[in-house]
Amino acid sequence: MRRTALAIVLALFTASAQAVTITRGPYLGRPDDRSVAIAWRTDVPADSRVDYALDGSEEWTTLQSTDALTEHRVTLDGLVPGALYRYRVFSGGVALAPESRFRSPRDESQQEFTFAVIGDTNRRFIPAVIAERLVEAEPDFAIHTGDVVYPAGSDDLYDDEYFRPFAPFLRQAAVLPTFGNHDTVTERGAPLLRNFVLPSSGTSAGSRFYSFRHGHALFVSVDIETSSFGAGSLQYGWLRRQLEESEATWKFVYVHQPPYSSDRSNAFVRMILGPLFERYGVDIVFSGNAHLYERTHPICDFGVPRCKGVVYITEGGGGARFSNFRRQKFTAFVKNRHGYTLVSIAGERLRLTSHDLDGSVVDSLELKR
Amino acid sequence: MQSRHWLSGLALLLLAAPAATDPLTANTSLERLPARAMSAELEISSFDADAYHSEGPSQRIPGDLRFVTAHLRVSWAPSARLAYGAEIPYRIVEYAPALGSGELRNRGVAGAAVFVDLSHDFLQGDATLRVGYLRTAKVDDPVLSISDGADRLSVTYAIAAGEDVRPWTGYLRAGFVGARARLPEESQYGQGWIQIAAGRRIAPRIDLLLAASSSIATSAREEGSFLSKRTSRGNDAGLMLQWFVTEDVRMRLSATQTFGLVERLDGLRVVLSSRLLFR
């Protein structure tokens, strides 16, 4: 009798466990400079478990939460900086996805790495090809210059337009977006905040701007779509402090609308933030919005002493229909192309390459500090 | 003779291809000229912008942003009902960011305009219809530049109070400005505006007027810069002093402050102008 009851309980448990299906992910997030978040979604509420181990090691660590949820987020702290890890995700006792790998955030001593830049991701099949290329290139992470989901950044489109096309890449690297105008049409951008795990390094928990450090580089995401960025605003003061106080060798800023573009420049990003970029030695400002790839000559517009020149890159070639543009004097290279940008840093040298969908290099830039 | 004037007026209108000048400042003269008189007007406008009000949050500008535009306007009236004119705007854009020790400065002739004025009697004053065409200076980058590169066609109707209503004085004007976009991405441009000034004599030869205007446009184009693709609207109001130095020399000084803005620069505009009549 007892055996029968146990068998029934086990059968029920197995049945319920088997019913859990992953509907999104796993994908990575970056809550801070030392941690990695692993997130996934299941069709029914279930527990969350991540097993992870250093690549090449069989010493697995398990993190588990028994809370029954459909949105699962597990944060892995205490990681060895810059190390390659393997991981598996489970809910209801079932392994939900094949084993995947990620690289943990690098510390200041690790000065060789690659990151990717994508933007204005649209029309599924193009992001899917970009994802394949990024999987091959294995950047540590990608920044997204905004307009993640067209046309209105609504929650119901995130799976079809973003998570599925990019799935192979999202399993191995975090994507860190800034708000685009399309992302903020629905609920002022709340879906984007729900769907990404981003550093909470702004001025408050609700800040829509953030920064993070990777190796000896500083990355700053500026929100011009829903936050004030003019003089006297919280964001302006915060951005100034971030740039002024940073001792990083490389400084990168990303903001959706380009201050210098052969398509349409944002006059106020240029007027308000341009002097900050020049004054505090930002190396490259990445933007999207214009559906093309563009690189400017190094720019010093505002009479800042010892300005070393800021390069403005527009990476908006993630799949949206091409822009009409007219080449400007500040333009070093501009092309309507779908693709992505890779930035490889080795100590005081930087090499940026712009790629089309077959991975070919269409433009490159080398900088030395 | 009269018909020849009308024909030449019509020819000028036809030359004005569809493609318009910014709304007039409070100072701009737009009234009937005496027959066979020539008018020369120099108007210097200085606009200090503090902030930009967008549909979302407003952005305060960290530094001194100033647009100075000088308009030299000359017109000739072959008859009391018709006048031809031309205008040259010269613009200086200065931006000294708080962080920099230098400043960004652009200057130059922003374009050239021609206009035709058709006047008629209206109640106790006169009314004038002005059709103008502004050919703008071509620029690559319409940010903090002397011109946004979009040629404009403008139509303005102005009703001015006559001497019969003294000591009161004033005018009512409405206009439309249209422009063809420089780039397909910038979209076509249309702007409608209305302007009113009313006041009375406060001293011999001196009038004090309250001036106000309101406008709405399909995108934000101001002071030679293309600022935003979004619908722009705003108002300004202030005071204007008008001094008749002689019967033929009139000076105006106005100060107007913007308010109720969407996708528009916020600031104080001071305009000094002088108009000379040669009979």
Coordinates of C-alpha atoms in Angstrom, one line a residue, chain B residues 15 17 26 30 36 41 44 50 69 80 86 88 106 108 111 113 130 132 159 166 171 212 217 227 229 260 262:
Chain B
L15 CA 9.8 83.4 -59.3
A17 CA 9.2 78.7 -56.3
A26 CA 7.6 92.2 -33.3
L30 CA 4.8 95.4 -42.5
R36 CA 7.0 106.1 -54.9
E41 CA 15.1 98.7 -42.5
I44 CA 19.1 93.2 -35.2
D50 CA 18.5 78.9 -21.9
T69 CA 20.5 87.8 -36.7
A80 CA 0.3 102.9 -52.8
A86 CA 14.5 92.2 -50.8
I88 CA 19.4 89.7 -46.6
N106 CA 29.4 80.3 -37.0
G108 CA 27.6 84.3 -42.4
G111 CA 20.3 83.5 -47.4
A113 CA 14.8 86.8 -49.8
R130 CA 3.2 89.8 -48.3
G132 CA 8.1 86.1 -49.8
I159 CA -3.6 94.7 -40.6
R166 CA -4.5 107.7 -32.3
Y171 CA -1.2 95.5 -35.7
A212 CA 2.6 88.6 -28.4
A217 CA 5.0 74.0 -36.9
L227 CA 16.2 70.8 -33.9
K229 CA 11.3 66.2 -36.4
G260 CA 4.2 77.5 -23.3
V262 CA 6.9 72.2 -26.9

